[in-house]
Tab-separated table of N, CA and C in Angstrom:
chain	number	residue	atom	x	y	z
A	1	MET	N	-37.420	-33.059	-22.917
A	1	MET	CA	-36.146	-32.159	-22.708
A	1	MET	C	-35.180	-33.067	-21.964
A	2	LYS	N	-35.593	-33.506	-21.364
A	2	LYS	CA	-35.480	-34.456	-19.853
A	2	LYS	C	-34.917	-35.811	-20.048
A	3	ARG	N	-34.964	-36.009	-21.044
A	3	ARG	CA	-34.516	-37.056	-22.589
A	3	ARG	C	-33.563	-37.080	-23.143
A	4	ILE	N	-32.971	-36.145	-23.590
A	4	ILE	CA	-31.845	-35.731	-24.191
A	4	ILE	C	-30.532	-35.281	-23.123
A	5	SER	N	-31.326	-35.120	-22.421
A	5	SER	CA	-30.186	-34.786	-20.879
A	5	SER	C	-29.394	-35.928	-20.742
A	6	LYS	N	-30.771	-36.737	-20.727
A	6	LYS	CA	-29.858	-38.528	-19.969
A	6	LYS	C	-29.492	-39.445	-21.211
A	7	ILE	N	-29.349	-38.979	-22.205
A	7	ILE	CA	-28.775	-39.676	-23.891
A	7	ILE	C	-27.332	-38.786	-23.572
A	8	ALA	N	-27.251	-37.720	-23.446
A	8	ALA	CA	-26.210	-37.073	-23.469
A	8	ALA	C	-25.103	-37.732	-22.512
A	9	VAL	N	-26.067	-37.470	-21.082
A	9	VAL	CA	-24.836	-37.722	-20.060
A	9	VAL	C	-24.656	-39.069	-20.433
A	10	GLY	N	-25.399	-40.069	-20.352
A	10	GLY	CA	-24.776	-41.604	-20.711
A	10	GLY	C	-23.884	-41.421	-21.447
A	11	ALA	N	-23.989	-40.606	-22.754
A	11	ALA	CA	-23.139	-40.856	-24.048
A	11	ALA	C	-21.447	-40.293	-23.199
A	12	ALA	N	-21.941	-39.457	-22.718
A	12	ALA	CA	-20.124	-38.938	-21.487
A	12	ALA	C	-19.957	-40.082	-20.645
A	13	VAL	N	-20.479	-40.717	-20.120
A	13	VAL	CA	-20.140	-41.601	-18.867
A	13	VAL	C	-19.483	-42.615	-20.332
A	14	ALA	N	-20.397	-42.935	-21.632
A	14	ALA	CA	-19.606	-44.536	-22.116
A	14	ALA	C	-18.322	-43.324	-22.489
A	15	VAL	N	-17.990	-42.907	-22.688
A	15	VAL	CA	-16.721	-42.244	-23.509
A	15	VAL	C	-15.692	-42.031	-22.650
A	16	SER	N	-15.942	-41.495	-21.433
A	16	SER	CA	-15.302	-41.655	-20.044
A	16	SER	C	-14.796	-43.038	-20.076
A	17	VAL	N	-16.063	-43.790	-19.654
A	17	VAL	CA	-15.438	-44.891	-19.815
A	17	VAL	C	-14.615	-46.018	-20.707
A	18	ALA	N	-14.587	-46.018	-21.544
A	18	ALA	CA	-14.230	-46.124	-22.635
A	18	ALA	C	-12.564	-45.479	-22.931
A	19	GLY	N	-12.189	-44.599	-22.854
A	19	GLY	CA	-11.180	-44.015	-22.816
A	19	GLY	C	-10.290	-44.346	-21.395
A	20	GLY	N	-11.000	-44.548	-20.272
A	20	GLY	CA	-10.049	-44.901	-19.139
A	20	GLY	C	-10.253	-46.698	-19.538
A	21	GLY	N	-10.823	-47.278	-20.342
A	21	GLY	CA	-10.117	-48.624	-20.614
A	21	GLY	C	-9.319	-48.333	-21.489
A	22	ILE	N	-9.270	-47.956	-22.702
A	22	ILE	CA	-7.693	-47.390	-23.306
A	22	ILE	C	-6.220	-47.349	-22.525
A	23	ALA	N	-6.462	-46.540	-21.539
A	23	ALA	CA	-5.322	-46.126	-20.666
A	23	ALA	C	-5.361	-47.430	-19.949
A	24	TRP	N	-5.948	-48.110	-19.597
A	24	TRP	CA	-5.900	-49.575	-18.391
A	24	TRP	C	-5.371	-50.257	-19.596
A	25	ALA	N	-5.408	-50.712	-20.791
A	25	ALA	CA	-4.896	-51.721	-21.613
A	25	ALA	C	-3.414	-51.270	-22.303
A	26	SER	N	-3.077	-50.148	-22.393
A	26	SER	CA	-1.572	-50.097	-22.474
A	26	SER	C	-0.796	-50.383	-21.776
A	27	TRP	N	0.462	-51.281	-22.611
A	27	TRP	CA	1.165	-51.939	-21.975
A	27	TRP	C	2.573	-51.917	-22.073
A	28	SER	N	3.580	-51.861	-20.990
A	28	SER	CA	5.077	-51.182	-21.452
A	28	SER	C	5.871	-52.465	-21.415
A	29	ALA	N	6.861	-52.121	-22.458
A	29	ALA	CA	7.908	-53.510	-23.085
A	29	ALA	C	9.541	-52.449	-22.628
A	30	ASN	N	10.415	-53.437	-22.671
A	30	ASN	CA	11.747	-53.564	-22.511
A	30	ASN	C	12.097	-54.343	-23.461
A	31	GLY	N	13.976	-53.531	-23.646
A	31	GLY	CA	14.811	-54.139	-24.855
A	31	GLY	C	15.893	-54.219	-24.513
A	32	SER	N	16.563	-55.673	-24.897
A	32	SER	CA	18.007	-55.366	-24.168
A	32	SER	C	18.255	-56.355	-25.204
A	33	GLY	N	20.108	-56.181	-25.489
A	33	GLY	CA	20.874	-56.566	-26.506
A	33	GLY	C	21.860	-55.980	-27.039
A	34	SER	N	22.813	-55.677	-27.674
A	34	SER	CA	23.963	-55.176	-27.731
A	34	SER	C	23.782	-53.815	-28.794
A	35	GLY	N	24.857	-52.436	-28.922
A	35	GLY	CA	24.863	-51.748	-29.984
A	35	GLY	C	26.304	-51.847	-30.453
A	36	ARG	N	26.531	-51.432	-31.182
A	36	ARG	CA	27.626	-51.542	-31.940
A	36	ARG	C	28.390	-49.503	-32.161
A	37	ALA	N	29.543	-49.716	-31.823
A	37	ALA	CA	30.752	-48.168	-32.493
A	37	ALA	C	31.619	-48.682	-33.299
A	38	GLY	N	32.166	-47.577	-34.134
A	38	GLY	CA	33.588	-47.992	-34.968
A	38	GLY	C	34.366	-46.945	-34.748
A	39	SER	N	35.563	-47.794	-35.133
A	39	SER	CA	36.643	-46.766	-35.040
A	39	SER	C	37.368	-46.276	-36.401
A	40	LEU	N	37.491	-45.583	-36.754
A	40	LEU	CA	38.404	-45.263	-38.073
A	40	LEU	C	39.351	-45.022	-38.132
A	41	THR	N	39.983	-45.579	-39.087
A	41	THR	CA	41.739	-45.741	-39.670
A	41	THR	C	42.145	-44.227	-39.986
A	42	ALA	N	42.971	-44.443	-39.271
A	42	ALA	CA	43.996	-42.813	-39.485
A	42	ALA	C	44.176	-43.213	-40.002
A	43	GLN	N	44.590	-41.614	-41.283
A	43	GLN	CA	45.254	-41.010	-42.328
A	43	GLN	C	46.489	-40.537	-41.958
A	44	SER	N	47.125	-40.980	-43.047
A	44	SER	CA	48.693	-40.436	-43.408
A	44	SER	C	48.558	-38.943	-43.753
A	45	VAL	N	49.343	-38.122	-42.811
A	45	VAL	CA	49.494	-36.453	-42.769
A	45	VAL	C	50.733	-36.795	-43.854
A	46	THR	N	49.969	-36.157	-44.801
A	46	THR	CA	51.270	-35.481	-45.955
A	46	THR	C	52.191	-34.084	-45.770
A	47	VAL	N	53.196	-34.501	-45.849
A	47	VAL	CA	54.280	-33.876	-46.278
A	47	VAL	C	54.965	-33.050	-47.041
A	48	THR	N	54.679	-31.762	-47.826
A	48	THR	CA	54.862	-31.183	-48.796
A	48	THR	C	55.944	-30.158	-48.605
A	49	ALA	N	57.197	-30.307	-49.986
A	49	ALA	CA	58.535	-29.659	-49.489
A	49	ALA	C	58.271	-28.563	-49.772
A	50	VAL	N	58.213	-27.357	-49.119
A	50	VAL	CA	58.373	-25.782	-49.477
A	50	VAL	C	59.836	-25.203	-49.709
A	51	THR	N	60.062	-24.628	-50.371
A	51	THR	CA	61.210	-23.466	-50.314
A	51	THR	C	61.140	-22.166	-48.991
A	52	GLY	N	62.305	-22.766	-48.123
A	52	GLY	CA	62.373	-22.253	-46.250
A	52	GLY	C	63.738	-20.942	-47.721
A	53	ALA	N	64.271	-20.176	-46.437
A	53	ALA	CA	65.571	-19.749	-46.316
A	53	ALA	C	66.355	-20.136	-47.223
A	54	ALA	N	67.435	-19.829	-48.472
A	54	ALA	CA	68.489	-20.237	-48.318
A	54	ALA	C	69.572	-20.582	-48.031
A	55	ASP	N	70.109	-21.334	-47.400
A	55	ASP	CA	70.918	-20.788	-45.920
A	55	ASP	C	72.076	-22.086	-46.307
A	56	LEU	N	72.460	-22.789	-47.755
A	56	LEU	CA	73.463	-23.747	-48.377
A	56	LEU	C	74.790	-23.688	-48.614
A	57	TYR	N	76.029	-23.733	-48.391
A	57	TYR	CA	77.298	-23.084	-48.926
A	57	TYR	C	77.871	-24.719	-49.184
A	58	PRO	N	79.009	-24.913	-49.807
A	58	PRO	CA	80.046	-25.890	-49.572
A	58	PRO	C	80.793	-25.824	-48.172
A	59	GLY	N	80.675	-26.684	-47.016
A	59	GLY	CA	81.071	-27.023	-46.485
A	59	GLY	C	79.968	-26.807	-45.256
A	60	PHE	N	78.951	-26.175	-44.696
A	60	PHE	CA	77.880	-25.712	-44.124
A	60	PHE	C	76.921	-27.268	-43.846
A	61	THR	N	77.186	-27.214	-41.788
A	61	THR	CA	76.326	-28.318	-41.595
A	61	THR	C	75.697	-28.197	-41.137
A	62	ASN	N	74.835	-27.185	-40.628
A	62	ASN	CA	73.469	-26.386	-40.040
A	62	ASN	C	72.571	-25.411	-41.204
A	63	GLY	N	72.099	-26.392	-41.993
A	63	GLY	CA	70.803	-26.058	-43.475
A	63	GLY	C	69.553	-26.328	-42.624
A	64	ASP	N	68.343	-26.131	-42.559
A	64	ASP	CA	66.957	-26.131	-42.185
A	64	ASP	C	66.347	-26.051	-43.236
A	65	LEU	N	65.538	-27.682	-43.048
A	65	LEU	CA	64.681	-28.039	-43.726
A	65	LEU	C	63.068	-27.314	-43.633
A	66	TYR	N	62.802	-27.503	-45.050
A	66	TYR	CA	61.575	-26.477	-44.797
A	66	TYR	C	60.225	-27.404	-45.660
A	67	PHE	N	58.938	-27.270	-45.104
A	67	PHE	CA	57.678	-28.062	-45.279
A	67	PHE	C	56.076	-27.789	-44.496
A	68	THR	N	55.183	-28.326	-45.242
A	68	THR	CA	54.042	-27.772	-44.610
A	68	THR	C	53.671	-29.475	-44.686
A	69	LEU	N	52.513	-29.413	-43.628
A	69	LEU	CA	51.701	-30.069	-42.951
A	69	LEU	C	50.438	-30.843	-43.082
A	70	THR	N	49.640	-31.262	-43.880
A	70	THR	CA	48.297	-31.731	-44.227
A	70	THR	C	47.634	-32.480	-43.321
A	71	ASN	N	46.903	-32.537	-42.215
A	71	ASN	CA	46.250	-33.676	-41.279
A	71	ASN	C	44.888	-33.711	-41.781
A	72	PRO	N	44.231	-34.763	-42.729
A	72	PRO	CA	42.974	-34.919	-42.831
A	72	PRO	C	41.867	-35.533	-42.109
A	73	ASN	N	43.014	-35.795	-40.387
A	73	ASN	CA	42.487	-36.974	-39.900
A	73	ASN	C	41.143	-35.764	-38.720
A	74	PRO	N	40.625	-36.140	-37.946
A	74	PRO	CA	39.442	-35.012	-37.169
A	74	PRO	C	40.591	-34.933	-35.516
A	75	TYR	N	41.186	-35.398	-35.078
A	75	TYR	CA	42.361	-34.703	-34.543
A	75	TYR	C	43.554	-34.083	-35.015
A	76	ALA	N	44.183	-33.656	-33.571
A	76	ALA	CA	45.105	-32.747	-34.526
A	76	ALA	C	46.422	-34.365	-33.804
A	77	VAL	N	47.579	-33.771	-34.545
A	77	VAL	CA	49.073	-35.063	-34.494
A	77	VAL	C	50.368	-34.030	-34.247
A	78	THR	N	50.467	-34.636	-32.737
A	78	THR	CA	51.966	-33.738	-32.396
A	78	THR	C	53.043	-35.067	-33.097
A	79	PHE	N	54.023	-34.288	-33.593
A	79	PHE	CA	55.319	-35.180	-34.400
A	79	PHE	C	56.344	-34.884	-33.150
A	80	THR	N	57.061	-35.534	-33.102
A	80	THR	CA	58.018	-35.906	-32.046
A	80	THR	C	59.533	-36.490	-32.527
A	81	ALA	N	59.637	-36.818	-33.454
A	81	ALA	CA	61.237	-37.332	-33.953
A	81	ALA	C	61.062	-37.351	-36.286
A	82	MET	N	62.066	-37.300	-36.271
A	82	MET	CA	61.969	-37.234	-37.867
A	82	MET	C	63.362	-38.258	-38.459
A	83	SER	N	62.994	-38.675	-38.854
A	83	SER	CA	63.619	-39.487	-40.279
A	83	SER	C	63.978	-39.160	-41.545
A	84	SER	N	65.453	-39.167	-41.850
A	84	SER	CA	65.208	-38.534	-43.310
A	84	SER	C	65.853	-40.056	-44.245
A	85	GLY	N	65.525	-39.429	-45.224
A	85	GLY	CA	65.821	-40.414	-46.884
A	85	GLY	C	66.321	-39.729	-48.194
A	86	ALA	N	65.972	-40.614	-49.154
A	86	ALA	CA	67.139	-39.761	-50.251
A	86	ALA	C	67.085	-38.073	-50.740
A	87	VAL	N	67.868	-37.739	-51.253
A	87	VAL	CA	68.452	-36.364	-51.314
A	87	VAL	C	68.093	-36.596	-52.532
A	88	THR	N	67.242	-35.490	-53.381
A	88	THR	CA	66.780	-35.065	-55.239
A	88	THR	C	67.388	-33.572	-55.645
A	89	SER	N	67.903	-33.609	-55.443
A	89	SER	CA	69.035	-32.427	-56.359
A	89	SER	C	67.763	-31.270	-57.510
A	90	SER	N	67.387	-30.080	-57.530
A	90	SER	CA	66.763	-29.822	-58.767
A	90	SER	C	67.518	-29.563	-59.848
A	91	ASN	N	68.604	-30.127	-59.925
A	91	ASN	CA	68.999	-30.048	-61.597
A	91	ASN	C	70.945	-31.088	-61.074
A	92	ILE	N	70.050	-32.242	-61.519
A	92	ILE	CA	71.402	-32.782	-60.945
A	92	ILE	C	72.325	-33.021	-62.049
A	93	THR	N	72.390	-32.664	-63.119
A	93	THR	CA	73.443	-32.367	-63.569
A	93	THR	C	74.585	-31.524	-63.304
A	94	THR	N	74.004	-30.385	-63.067
A	94	THR	CA	75.456	-29.622	-62.487
A	94	THR	C	75.723	-29.969	-61.320
A	95	CYS	N	74.441	-30.252	-59.801
A	95	CYS	CA	74.639	-30.397	-58.584
A	95	CYS	C	74.299	-31.718	-58.671
A	96	PRO	N	74.858	-32.623	-58.583
A	96	PRO	CA	74.122	-34.101	-58.265
A	96	PRO	C	73.981	-34.052	-56.197
A	97	SER	N	73.235	-35.163	-56.089
A	97	SER	CA	71.637	-35.045	-55.141
A	97	SER	C	72.779	-35.044	-53.430
A	98	SER	N	74.337	-35.872	-54.621
A	98	SER	CA	75.537	-36.536	-53.355
A	98	SER	C	75.749	-35.404	-52.448
A	99	ASN	N	75.559	-34.443	-53.096
A	99	ASN	CA	76.717	-32.753	-52.614
A	99	ASN	C	75.139	-32.430	-51.445
A	100	VAL	N	74.464	-32.965	-50.845
A	100	VAL	CA	73.796	-32.321	-49.558
A	100	VAL	C	72.947	-33.771	-49.404
A	101	THR	N	73.292	-33.509	-47.384
A	101	THR	CA	73.261	-35.145	-46.841
A	101	THR	C	72.662	-34.119	-46.202
A	102	VAL	N	71.213	-35.154	-44.801
A	102	VAL	CA	70.600	-34.847	-44.130
A	102	VAL	C	71.142	-35.823	-42.932
A	103	ASP	N	71.449	-34.950	-41.834
A	103	ASP	CA	70.923	-36.508	-40.554
A	103	ASP	C	69.973	-36.827	-40.558
A	104	ALA	N	70.524	-38.618	-40.277
A	104	ALA	CA	70.023	-39.610	-39.751
A	104	ALA	C	68.390	-39.548	-39.125
A	105	THR	N	68.380	-39.015	-38.297
A	105	THR	CA	67.324	-38.047	-37.173
A	105	THR	C	67.243	-37.483	-36.569
A	106	ALA	N	66.397	-36.178	-36.292
A	106	ALA	CA	65.928	-35.325	-35.615
A	106	ALA	C	65.242	-35.820	-34.335
A	107	THR	N	65.369	-35.591	-33.165
A	107	THR	CA	65.038	-35.921	-32.319
A	107	THR	C	64.806	-34.773	-30.940
A	108	GLY	N	63.502	-34.744	-29.862
A	108	GLY	CA	63.233	-33.372	-29.647
A	108	GLY	C	62.273	-32.298	-30.518
A	109	LEU	N	61.676	-32.731	-31.302
A	109	LEU	CA	60.787	-32.073	-32.266
A	109	LEU	C	59.531	-32.007	-31.463
A	110	THR	N	58.856	-30.970	-31.224
A	110	THR	CA	57.402	-30.311	-31.122
A	110	THR	C	56.791	-29.630	-32.078
A	111	ILE	N	56.518	-30.344	-33.175
A	111	ILE	CA	55.642	-30.374	-34.398
A	111	ILE	C	54.282	-30.328	-34.254
A	112	ASN	N	53.074	-29.202	-34.080
A	112	ASN	CA	52.184	-29.675	-34.308
A	112	ASN	C	51.318	-29.081	-35.162
A	113	VAL	N	50.131	-30.261	-35.477
A	113	VAL	CA	49.239	-30.079	-36.596
A	113	VAL	C	47.967	-29.884	-36.775
A	114	ALA	N	47.025	-29.218	-36.747
A	114	ALA	CA	45.726	-29.151	-35.842
A	114	ALA	C	44.791	-30.508	-36.921
A	115	ALA	N	43.914	-30.589	-36.044
A	115	ALA	CA	42.690	-31.450	-37.484
A	115	ALA	C	42.151	-30.695	-38.642
A	116	GLY	N	41.837	-32.019	-39.702
A	116	GLY	CA	41.670	-30.884	-40.967
A	116	GLY	C	42.507	-30.014	-41.223
A	117	ALA	N	43.736	-30.121	-41.182
A	117	ALA	CA	43.977	-28.445	-41.095
A	117	ALA	C	45.387	-28.368	-42.013
A	118	THR	N	46.334	-27.683	-42.799
A	118	THR	CA	47.307	-27.705	-43.545
A	118	THR	C	48.124	-26.874	-42.508
A	119	SER	N	49.541	-26.926	-41.980
A	119	SER	CA	50.004	-25.654	-41.293
A	119	SER	C	50.705	-24.686	-42.639
A	120	ALA	N	51.119	-23.833	-41.511
A	120	ALA	CA	51.973	-23.092	-41.868
A	120	ALA	C	53.483	-23.788	-41.930
A	121	THR	N	54.286	-23.176	-42.960
A	121	THR	CA	55.358	-23.384	-42.960
A	121	THR	C	56.464	-24.109	-41.696
A	122	VAL	N	56.514	-25.057	-42.052
A	122	VAL	CA	57.547	-25.961	-40.913
A	122	VAL	C	58.840	-26.150	-41.140
A	123	SER	N	59.694	-25.948	-40.120
A	123	SER	CA	61.584	-25.883	-40.561
A	123	SER	C	61.621	-26.871	-38.978
A	124	ILE	N	62.517	-27.923	-39.450
A	124	ILE	CA	63.849	-28.556	-38.896
A	124	ILE	C	64.804	-28.247	-39.132
A	125	LEU	N	65.589	-27.435	-38.096
A	125	LEU	CA	66.482	-26.228	-37.576
A	125	LEU	C	67.727	-28.035	-38.011
A	126	ASP	N	68.810	-26.871	-38.555
A	126	ASP	CA	70.435	-27.476	-38.481
A	126	ASP	C	70.676	-29.394	-39.037
A	127	VAL	N	69.964	-29.396	-40.114
A	127	VAL	CA	69.670	-30.667	-40.139
A	127	VAL	C	70.333	-31.274	-41.388
A	128	VAL	N	70.411	-29.669	-42.486
A	128	VAL	CA	71.195	-30.295	-43.996
A	128	VAL	C	72.691	-29.956	-43.874
A	129	ASN	N	73.332	-30.881	-44.708
A	129	ASN	CA	74.742	-30.294	-44.464
A	129	ASN	C	75.035	-30.377	-46.222
A	130	MET	N	75.894	-29.299	-46.939
A	130	MET	CA	76.581	-29.773	-48.364
A	130	MET	C	77.925	-30.129	-48.525
A	131	ALA	N	78.106	-30.665	-48.812
A	131	ALA	CA	79.308	-31.371	-49.141
A	131	ALA	C	80.349	-30.089	-48.939
A	132	THR	N	81.787	-29.882	-48.653
A	132	THR	CA	82.744	-29.104	-48.678
A	132	THR	C	83.036	-28.792	-50.223
A	133	ALA	N	83.159	-29.785	-50.862
A	133	ALA	CA	83.418	-30.226	-52.266
A	133	ALA	C	82.612	-29.731	-53.755
A	134	ALA	N	81.454	-29.456	-52.741
A	134	ALA	CA	79.821	-28.693	-53.437
A	134	ALA	C	80.561	-28.270	-54.973
A	135	PRO	N	79.653	-28.245	-56.347
A	135	PRO	CA	80.772	-27.376	-57.195
A	135	PRO	C	79.642	-26.179	-57.735
A	136	ASP	N	80.318	-25.260	-58.074
A	136	ASP	CA	79.499	-23.856	-57.937
A	136	ASP	C	78.263	-24.412	-58.525
A	137	GLY	N	78.018	-25.399	-59.706
A	137	GLY	CA	76.881	-26.027	-60.304
A	137	GLY	C	75.790	-26.061	-59.070
A	138	CYS	N	75.918	-26.388	-58.134
A	138	CYS	CA	75.040	-26.563	-56.677
A	138	CYS	C	74.359	-25.133	-56.527
A	139	GLN	N	74.978	-24.132	-56.701
A	139	GLN	CA	74.901	-22.412	-56.099
A	139	GLN	C	72.818	-22.366	-56.707
A	140	ALA	N	71.696	-21.925	-55.972
A	140	ALA	CA	70.731	-21.354	-56.173
A	140	ALA	C	69.967	-22.670	-56.570
A	141	LYS	N	70.069	-24.326	-56.167
A	141	LYS	CA	69.201	-24.719	-56.422
A	141	LYS	C	68.599	-25.612	-55.475
A	142	THR	N	67.713	-26.619	-55.387
A	142	THR	CA	66.435	-26.815	-53.946
A	142	THR	C	66.906	-28.026	-54.365
A	143	PHE	N	66.888	-28.877	-53.297
A	143	PHE	CA	67.071	-30.516	-52.448
A	143	PHE	C	65.870	-30.984	-51.838
A	144	ASP	N	65.012	-31.879	-52.562
A	144	ASP	CA	63.842	-32.027	-51.798
A	144	ASP	C	63.984	-33.701	-51.224
A	145	ILE	N	63.803	-33.928	-50.135
A	145	ILE	CA	64.809	-34.600	-48.826
A	145	ILE	C	63.055	-35.394	-48.645
A	146	VAL	N	63.558	-36.744	-48.836
A	146	VAL	CA	62.512	-37.647	-48.551
A	146	VAL	C	62.522	-37.347	-46.629
A	147	LEU	N	61.168	-37.589	-45.564
A	147	LEU	CA	61.407	-37.419	-44.647
A	147	LEU	C	59.812	-38.526	-43.974
A	148	THR	N	60.280	-39.214	-42.961
A	148	THR	CA	59.545	-39.721	-42.098
A	148	THR	C	59.498	-39.164	-40.934
A	149	LEU	N	57.657	-38.406	-40.770
A	149	LEU	CA	57.730	-38.337	-39.013
A	149	LEU	C	56.913	-39.225	-38.760
A	150	THR	N	57.679	-39.133	-36.878
A	150	THR	CA	56.923	-39.806	-36.622
A	150	THR	C	55.740	-39.460	-35.299
A	151	GLY	N	54.675	-39.465	-35.309
A	151	GLY	CA	53.906	-38.794	-33.718
A	151	GLY	C	53.145	-39.909	-33.539
A	152	ILE	N	51.983	-38.483	-32.583
A	152	ILE	CA	50.799	-39.242	-32.102
A	152	ILE	C	49.855	-38.124	-31.714
A	153	GLN	N	48.893	-38.453	-31.380
A	153	GLN	CA	47.434	-37.640	-31.461
A	153	GLN	C	47.557	-37.319	-30.453
A	154	SER	N	47.596	-35.843	-30.108
A	154	SER	CA	47.183	-34.735	-29.637
A	154	SER	C	46.720	-33.986	-29.509
């Protein structure tokens, strides 16, 4: 029985020394080099015309412009200026588009649209004008107006 004890103790010592040898043999390492990050490409915010309060009549120069904004970007955008383009009448036969004009620019705006969201109806006040000589055919018509909004990430 003494012999079995000596073998067990010898095996335990051998395992202990071998385990210690593995711990002593592990090495450390370092690395260096570079990583890379990339920037996304800003997506255009979509401006969609919507019908708001009908406020135009012959000679009126303070009509309002209504639309929504859809922002696909992962950040909010604040628009601070507007420029207008072509006007299209909903019925060019009875009310040619030339009966409505839009102020060329609007400044002092603060129009916010959240990241990845579509805004509620937004308006730019007092920028749409109807000609004094607008015919009766312009009653109950709508006018789509090309807009360019200028803004920044907010």
